Amino acid sequence: MTGRQILSLRSLLGRSKLINNLNSTQRLYGDCPPKDPPCPKEPSAEDVSNVKQAWCEVSRNKGCYGKAIFTEVFKKHPDYTTLFAKFGRCPTDILKNEKFIEHLKKNVIDTMGNLINKMDEDMCEAKTMAEEIGKKHVKLCVKPKHFENTEKIFIDVLKKQMGDKLSCEGGKSMDTVIKVIFKSLKKGAAGCDSC
């Protein structure tokens, strides 16, 4: 076999593997290649209304909900304590610090409530406000991944803490509304890669 024939054979085998890979992809996904996960859908007026109602419960117990959320955040991401170093050195110290609890009440629970209320009035303005909050976190070295990792914990803890106070429909609405807020927070914090 000559060198030219060997190259031709390799080329043919390479194309054959490519075709086989393409065929197996088509078997898995049909004619459409796999897509990125869908963006969170826009919350409906009913979604926002459901979450506003549920948020009344959260607002009545801000410290409990905030503490439950961040207990879980620190459990799953202990390195996040460095973002709150002014409140203590370890999760236990931070979560016992009254100034941290006040921070949670005002800067997490109340702010989230304000964003939810704003969604009811003007969705675009609510997203812009959330992006601005994300941008403000850049100077604190909060990166989009921090918001990404906190989002699911935030939703899961809220739903667990609320228990039967949150209907099935309310839970779905909570997912939709909170995901849209966190998407805007992440977008605002996107410039944090230099921290």
PDB file of C-alpha atoms in Angstrom:
ATOM      1  CA  MET A   1       0.000   0.000   0.000  1.00  0.00           C
ATOM      2  CA  THR A   2       1.377   3.402  -0.935  1.00  0.00           C
ATOM      3  CA  GLY A   3       1.478   6.433   1.329  1.00  0.00           C
ATOM      4  CA  ARG A   4      -1.291   8.049  -0.682  1.00  0.00           C
ATOM      5  CA  GLN A   5      -3.514   4.966  -0.278  1.00  0.00           C
ATOM      6  CA  ILE A   6      -2.887   4.920   3.496  1.00  0.00           C
ATOM      7  CA  LEU A   7      -3.865   8.611   3.800  1.00  0.00           C
ATOM      8  CA  SER A   8      -6.947   7.963   1.702  1.00  0.00           C
ATOM      9  CA  LEU A   9      -7.881   4.986   3.901  1.00  0.00           C
ATOM     10  CA  ARG A  10      -7.375   7.055   7.107  1.00  0.00           C
ATOM     11  CA  SER A  11      -9.498   9.830   5.653  1.00  0.00           C
ATOM     12  CA  LEU A  12     -12.236   7.347   4.780  1.00  0.00           C
ATOM     13  CA  LEU A  13     -12.119   5.801   8.282  1.00  0.00           C
ATOM     14  CA  GLY A  14     -12.250   9.268   9.868  1.00  0.00           C
ATOM     15  CA  ARG A  15     -15.366  10.131   7.852  1.00  0.00           C
ATOM     16  CA  SER A  16     -16.885   6.784   8.773  1.00  0.00           C
ATOM     17  CA  LYS A  17     -16.422   7.511  12.511  1.00  0.00           C
ATOM     18  CA  LEU A  18     -17.888  10.988  12.043  1.00  0.00           C
ATOM     19  CA  ILE A  19     -20.926   9.542  10.266  1.00  0.00           C
ATOM     20  CA  ASN A  20     -21.364   6.896  12.985  1.00  0.00           C
ATOM     21  CA  ASN A  21     -21.170   9.591  15.680  1.00  0.00           C
ATOM     22  CA  LEU A  22     -23.667  11.715  13.790  1.00  0.00           C
ATOM     23  CA  ASN A  23     -26.014   8.748  13.393  1.00  0.00           C
ATOM     24  CA  SER A  24     -25.848   7.923  17.118  1.00  0.00           C
ATOM     25  CA  THR A  25     -26.546  11.584  17.949  1.00  0.00           C
ATOM     26  CA  GLN A  26     -29.546  11.528  15.634  1.00  0.00           C
ATOM     27  CA  ARG A  27     -30.793   8.343  17.294  1.00  0.00           C
ATOM     28  CA  LEU A  28     -30.622  10.089  20.672  1.00  0.00           C
ATOM     29  CA  TYR A  29     -31.946  13.497  19.688  1.00  0.00           C
ATOM     30  CA  GLY A  30     -33.726  13.020  16.364  1.00  0.00           C
ATOM     31  CA  ASP A  31     -32.778  15.572  13.743  1.00  0.00           C
ATOM     32  CA  CYS A  32     -32.179  18.273  16.360  1.00  0.00           C
ATOM     33  CA  PRO A  33     -28.875  18.416  18.231  1.00  0.00           C
ATOM     34  CA  PRO A  34     -29.025  18.731  22.020  1.00  0.00           C
ATOM     35  CA  LYS A  35     -29.776  22.264  23.211  1.00  0.00           C
ATOM     36  CA  ASP A  36     -28.692  24.287  26.193  1.00  0.00           C
ATOM     37  CA  PRO A  37     -31.085  24.100  29.135  1.00  0.00           C
ATOM     38  CA  PRO A  38     -34.046  26.424  28.640  1.00  0.00           C
ATOM     39  CA  CYS A  39     -33.978  29.897  30.109  1.00  0.00           C
ATOM     40  CA  PRO A  40     -36.401  30.443  32.945  1.00  0.00           C
ATOM     41  CA  LYS A  41     -39.808  31.343  31.582  1.00  0.00           C
ATOM     42  CA  GLU A  42     -41.277  34.733  32.268  1.00  0.00           C
ATOM     43  CA  PRO A  43     -43.448  34.651  35.358  1.00  0.00           C
ATOM     44  CA  SER A  44     -47.139  35.167  34.723  1.00  0.00           C
ATOM     45  CA  ALA A  45     -49.202  37.629  36.749  1.00  0.00           C
ATOM     46  CA  GLU A  46     -50.549  34.581  38.598  1.00  0.00           C
ATOM     47  CA  ASP A  47     -46.999  33.377  39.385  1.00  0.00           C
ATOM     48  CA  VAL A  48     -46.075  36.760  40.835  1.00  0.00           C
ATOM     49  CA  SER A  49     -49.331  36.916  42.803  1.00  0.00           C
ATOM     50  CA  ASN A  50     -48.732  33.427  44.242  1.00  0.00           C
ATOM     51  CA  VAL A  51     -45.212  34.349  45.334  1.00  0.00           C
ATOM     52  CA  LYS A  52     -46.324  37.692  46.790  1.00  0.00           C
ATOM     53  CA  GLN A  53     -48.843  35.818  48.937  1.00  0.00           C
ATOM     54  CA  ALA A  54     -46.227  33.284  50.010  1.00  0.00           C
ATOM     55  CA  TRP A  55     -43.727  36.053  50.717  1.00  0.00           C
ATOM     56  CA  CYS A  56     -46.011  37.399  53.466  1.00  0.00           C
ATOM     57  CA  GLU A  57     -45.081  34.275  55.460  1.00  0.00           C
ATOM     58  CA  VAL A  58     -41.382  34.776  54.708  1.00  0.00           C
ATOM     59  CA  SER A  59     -41.571  38.455  55.721  1.00  0.00           C
ATOM     60  CA  ARG A  60     -43.160  37.565  59.065  1.00  0.00           C
ATOM     61  CA  ASN A  61     -40.204  35.283  59.864  1.00  0.00           C
ATOM     62  CA  LYS A  62     -37.298  36.959  58.043  1.00  0.00           C
ATOM     63  CA  GLY A  63     -34.611  35.874  60.467  1.00  0.00           C
ATOM     64  CA  CYS A  64     -35.716  32.230  60.486  1.00  0.00           C
ATOM     65  CA  TYR A  65     -35.933  31.980  56.709  1.00  0.00           C
ATOM     66  CA  GLY A  66     -32.686  33.868  56.115  1.00  0.00           C
ATOM     67  CA  LYS A  67     -30.833  31.783  58.671  1.00  0.00           C
ATOM     68  CA  ALA A  68     -32.222  28.520  57.238  1.00  0.00           C
ATOM     69  CA  ILE A  69     -31.139  29.513  53.733  1.00  0.00           C
ATOM     70  CA  PHE A  70     -27.610  30.460  54.729  1.00  0.00           C
ATOM     71  CA  THR A  71     -27.180  27.483  57.053  1.00  0.00           C
ATOM     72  CA  GLU A  72     -27.685  25.327  53.968  1.00  0.00           C
ATOM     73  CA  VAL A  73     -25.527  27.593  51.762  1.00  0.00           C
ATOM     74  CA  PHE A  74     -22.617  27.343  54.216  1.00  0.00           C
ATOM     75  CA  LYS A  75     -23.132  23.595  54.586  1.00  0.00           C
ATOM     76  CA  LYS A  76     -22.903  23.012  50.835  1.00  0.00           C
ATOM     77  CA  HIS A  77     -20.361  25.765  50.115  1.00  0.00           C
ATOM     78  CA  PRO A  78     -18.236  26.369  53.241  1.00  0.00           C
ATOM     79  CA  ASP A  79     -15.870  28.581  51.254  1.00  0.00           C
ATOM     80  CA  TYR A  80     -18.679  31.156  50.938  1.00  0.00           C
ATOM     81  CA  THR A  81     -18.012  32.166  54.538  1.00  0.00           C
ATOM     82  CA  THR A  82     -15.115  34.254  53.181  1.00  0.00           C
ATOM     83  CA  LEU A  83     -17.716  36.486  51.515  1.00  0.00           C
ATOM     84  CA  PHE A  84     -19.099  37.260  54.981  1.00  0.00           C
ATOM     85  CA  ALA A  85     -15.802  37.495  56.889  1.00  0.00           C
ATOM     86  CA  LYS A  86     -16.816  40.762  58.569  1.00  0.00           C
ATOM     87  CA  PHE A  87     -19.469  38.771  60.470  1.00  0.00           C
ATOM     88  CA  GLY A  88     -17.226  35.934  61.654  1.00  0.00           C
ATOM     89  CA  ARG A  89     -14.703  33.291  60.668  1.00  0.00           C
ATOM     90  CA  CYS A  90     -16.830  30.145  60.574  1.00  0.00           C
ATOM     91  CA  PRO A  91     -20.470  29.407  59.713  1.00  0.00           C
ATOM     92  CA  THR A  92     -21.460  29.008  63.370  1.00  0.00           C
ATOM     93  CA  ASP A  93     -20.022  32.409  64.323  1.00  0.00           C
ATOM     94  CA  ILE A  94     -21.535  34.094  61.273  1.00  0.00           C
ATOM     95  CA  LEU A  95     -24.999  32.603  61.836  1.00  0.00           C
ATOM     96  CA  LYS A  96     -24.952  33.651  65.521  1.00  0.00           C
ATOM     97  CA  ASN A  97     -23.928  37.220  64.703  1.00  0.00           C
ATOM     98  CA  GLU A  98     -26.908  39.565  65.167  1.00  0.00           C
ATOM     99  CA  LYS A  99     -25.497  41.953  62.558  1.00  0.00           C
ATOM    100  CA  PHE A 100     -25.477  39.110  60.037  1.00  0.00           C
ATOM    101  CA  ILE A 101     -29.092  38.250  60.894  1.00  0.00           C
ATOM    102  CA  GLU A 102     -30.037  41.911  60.376  1.00  0.00           C
ATOM    103  CA  HIS A 103     -28.143  41.806  57.069  1.00  0.00           C
ATOM    104  CA  LEU A 104     -30.191  38.757  56.028  1.00  0.00           C
ATOM    105  CA  LYS A 105     -33.470  40.398  57.009  1.00  0.00           C
ATOM    106  CA  LYS A 106     -32.800  43.678  55.236  1.00  0.00           C
ATOM    107  CA  ASN A 107     -30.478  42.836  52.353  1.00  0.00           C
ATOM    108  CA  VAL A 108     -31.761  39.392  51.425  1.00  0.00           C
ATOM    109  CA  ILE A 109     -35.364  38.843  52.508  1.00  0.00           C
ATOM    110  CA  ASP A 110     -36.626  42.451  52.240  1.00  0.00           C
ATOM    111  CA  THR A 111     -34.757  43.043  48.983  1.00  0.00           C
ATOM    112  CA  MET A 112     -36.162  39.864  47.471  1.00  0.00           C
ATOM    113  CA  GLY A 113     -39.639  40.949  48.607  1.00  0.00           C
ATOM    114  CA  ASN A 114     -39.146  44.352  46.975  1.00  0.00           C
ATOM    115  CA  LEU A 115     -38.096  42.692  43.712  1.00  0.00           C
ATOM    116  CA  ILE A 116     -41.149  40.423  43.800  1.00  0.00           C
ATOM    117  CA  ASN A 117     -43.430  43.419  44.419  1.00  0.00           C
ATOM    118  CA  LYS A 118     -41.751  45.328  41.594  1.00  0.00           C
ATOM    119  CA  MET A 119     -42.364  42.363  39.253  1.00  0.00           C
ATOM    120  CA  ASP A 120     -46.067  42.899  39.835  1.00  0.00           C
ATOM    121  CA  GLU A 121     -45.740  46.525  38.670  1.00  0.00           C
ATOM    122  CA  ASP A 122     -43.021  46.401  36.011  1.00  0.00           C
ATOM    123  CA  MET A 123     -41.148  43.208  35.101  1.00  0.00           C
ATOM    124  CA  CYS A 124     -38.388  45.020  33.173  1.00  0.00           C
ATOM    125  CA  GLU A 125     -37.739  47.388  36.066  1.00  0.00           C
ATOM    126  CA  ALA A 126     -37.585  44.455  38.508  1.00  0.00           C
ATOM    127  CA  LYS A 127     -34.979  42.720  36.338  1.00  0.00           C
ATOM    128  CA  THR A 128     -32.976  45.949  36.043  1.00  0.00           C
ATOM    129  CA  MET A 129     -33.056  46.371  39.828  1.00  0.00           C
ATOM    130  CA  ALA A 130     -31.833  42.787  40.297  1.00  0.00           C
ATOM    131  CA  GLU A 131     -29.020  43.354  37.778  1.00  0.00           C
ATOM    132  CA  GLU A 132     -27.956  46.466  39.701  1.00  0.00           C
ATOM    133  CA  ILE A 133     -27.880  44.453  42.921  1.00  0.00           C
ATOM    134  CA  GLY A 134     -25.727  41.854  41.141  1.00  0.00           C
ATOM    135  CA  LYS A 135     -23.373  44.627  39.980  1.00  0.00           C
ATOM    136  CA  LYS A 136     -23.071  45.975  43.535  1.00  0.00           C
ATOM    137  CA  HIS A 137     -21.950  42.524  44.648  1.00  0.00           C
ATOM    138  CA  VAL A 138     -19.008  42.652  42.216  1.00  0.00           C
ATOM    139  CA  LYS A 139     -17.004  44.827  44.622  1.00  0.00           C
ATOM    140  CA  LEU A 140     -17.622  42.167  47.282  1.00  0.00           C
ATOM    141  CA  CYS A 141     -16.146  39.537  44.927  1.00  0.00           C
ATOM    142  CA  VAL A 142     -19.456  37.756  44.520  1.00  0.00           C
ATOM    143  CA  LYS A 143     -19.342  35.979  41.189  1.00  0.00           C
ATOM    144  CA  PRO A 144     -22.152  34.639  39.017  1.00  0.00           C
ATOM    145  CA  LYS A 145     -21.325  31.110  40.233  1.00  0.00           C
ATOM    146  CA  HIS A 146     -22.117  32.189  43.808  1.00  0.00           C
ATOM    147  CA  PHE A 147     -25.589  33.263  42.729  1.00  0.00           C
ATOM    148  CA  GLU A 148     -25.908  30.129  40.583  1.00  0.00           C
ATOM    149  CA  ASN A 149     -25.075  27.843  43.500  1.00  0.00           C
ATOM    150  CA  THR A 150     -27.275  29.750  45.939  1.00  0.00           C
ATOM    151  CA  GLU A 151     -30.343  29.834  43.666  1.00  0.00           C
ATOM    152  CA  LYS A 152     -31.393  26.186  44.050  1.00  0.00           C
ATOM    153  CA  ILE A 153     -30.630  26.199  47.774  1.00  0.00           C
ATOM    154  CA  PHE A 154     -32.681  29.376  48.167  1.00  0.00           C
ATOM    155  CA  ILE A 155     -35.712  27.859  46.417  1.00  0.00           C
ATOM    156  CA  ASP A 156     -35.432  24.443  48.080  1.00  0.00           C
ATOM    157  CA  VAL A 157     -35.076  25.852  51.596  1.00  0.00           C
ATOM    158  CA  LEU A 158     -37.978  28.265  51.132  1.00  0.00           C
ATOM    159  CA  LYS A 159     -40.228  25.466  49.915  1.00  0.00           C
ATOM    160  CA  LYS A 160     -39.139  23.116  52.703  1.00  0.00           C
ATOM    161  CA  GLN A 161     -39.540  25.762  55.411  1.00  0.00           C
ATOM    162  CA  MET A 162     -42.964  26.801  54.121  1.00  0.00           C
ATOM    163  CA  GLY A 163     -44.189  23.209  53.983  1.00  0.00           C
ATOM    164  CA  ASP A 164     -47.951  23.034  53.565  1.00  0.00           C
ATOM    165  CA  LYS A 165     -48.229  26.829  53.662  1.00  0.00           C
ATOM    166  CA  LEU A 166     -47.146  26.703  50.019  1.00  0.00           C
ATOM    167  CA  SER A 167     -49.466  25.019  47.526  1.00  0.00           C
ATOM    168  CA  CYS A 168     -48.139  22.894  44.674  1.00  0.00           C
ATOM    169  CA  GLU A 169     -49.000  25.719  42.271  1.00  0.00           C
ATOM    170  CA  GLY A 170     -47.317  28.202  44.615  1.00  0.00           C
ATOM    171  CA  GLY A 171     -44.178  26.047  44.578  1.00  0.00           C
ATOM    172  CA  LYS A 172     -44.052  26.116  40.787  1.00  0.00           C
ATOM    173  CA  SER A 173     -44.566  29.874  40.840  1.00  0.00           C
ATOM    174  CA  MET A 174     -41.778  30.209  43.421  1.00  0.00           C
ATOM    175  CA  ASP A 175     -39.421  28.331  41.082  1.00  0.00           C
ATOM    176  CA  THR A 176     -40.277  30.566  38.141  1.00  0.00           C
ATOM    177  CA  VAL A 177     -40.126  33.914  39.951  1.00  0.00           C
ATOM    178  CA  ILE A 178     -36.964  33.237  41.978  1.00  0.00           C
ATOM    179  CA  LYS A 179     -35.141  31.822  38.933  1.00  0.00           C
ATOM    180  CA  VAL A 180     -35.858  34.999  36.958  1.00  0.00           C
ATOM    181  CA  ILE A 181     -34.555  37.139  39.825  1.00  0.00           C
ATOM    182  CA  PHE A 182     -31.402  35.046  40.182  1.00  0.00           C
ATOM    183  CA  LYS A 183     -30.839  35.130  36.413  1.00  0.00           C
ATOM    184  CA  SER A 184     -30.760  38.935  36.626  1.00  0.00           C
ATOM    185  CA  LEU A 185     -28.505  38.869  39.699  1.00  0.00           C
ATOM    186  CA  LYS A 186     -26.066  36.613  37.804  1.00  0.00           C
ATOM    187  CA  LYS A 187     -26.202  38.870  34.767  1.00  0.00           C
ATOM    188  CA  GLY A 188     -25.353  41.879  36.925  1.00  0.00           C
ATOM    189  CA  ALA A 189     -22.482  40.069  38.639  1.00  0.00           C
ATOM    190  CA  ALA A 190     -21.030  38.812  35.364  1.00  0.00           C
ATOM    191  CA  GLY A 191     -18.202  41.367  35.525  1.00  0.00           C
ATOM    192  CA  CYS A 192     -16.829  39.841  38.741  1.00  0.00           C
ATOM    193  CA  ASP A 193     -14.316  37.494  37.111  1.00  0.00           C
ATOM    194  CA  SER A 194     -11.445  39.830  38.028  1.00  0.00           C
ATOM    195  CA  CYS A 195     -11.918  39.393  41.803  1.00  0.00           C
TER     196      CYS A 195
END
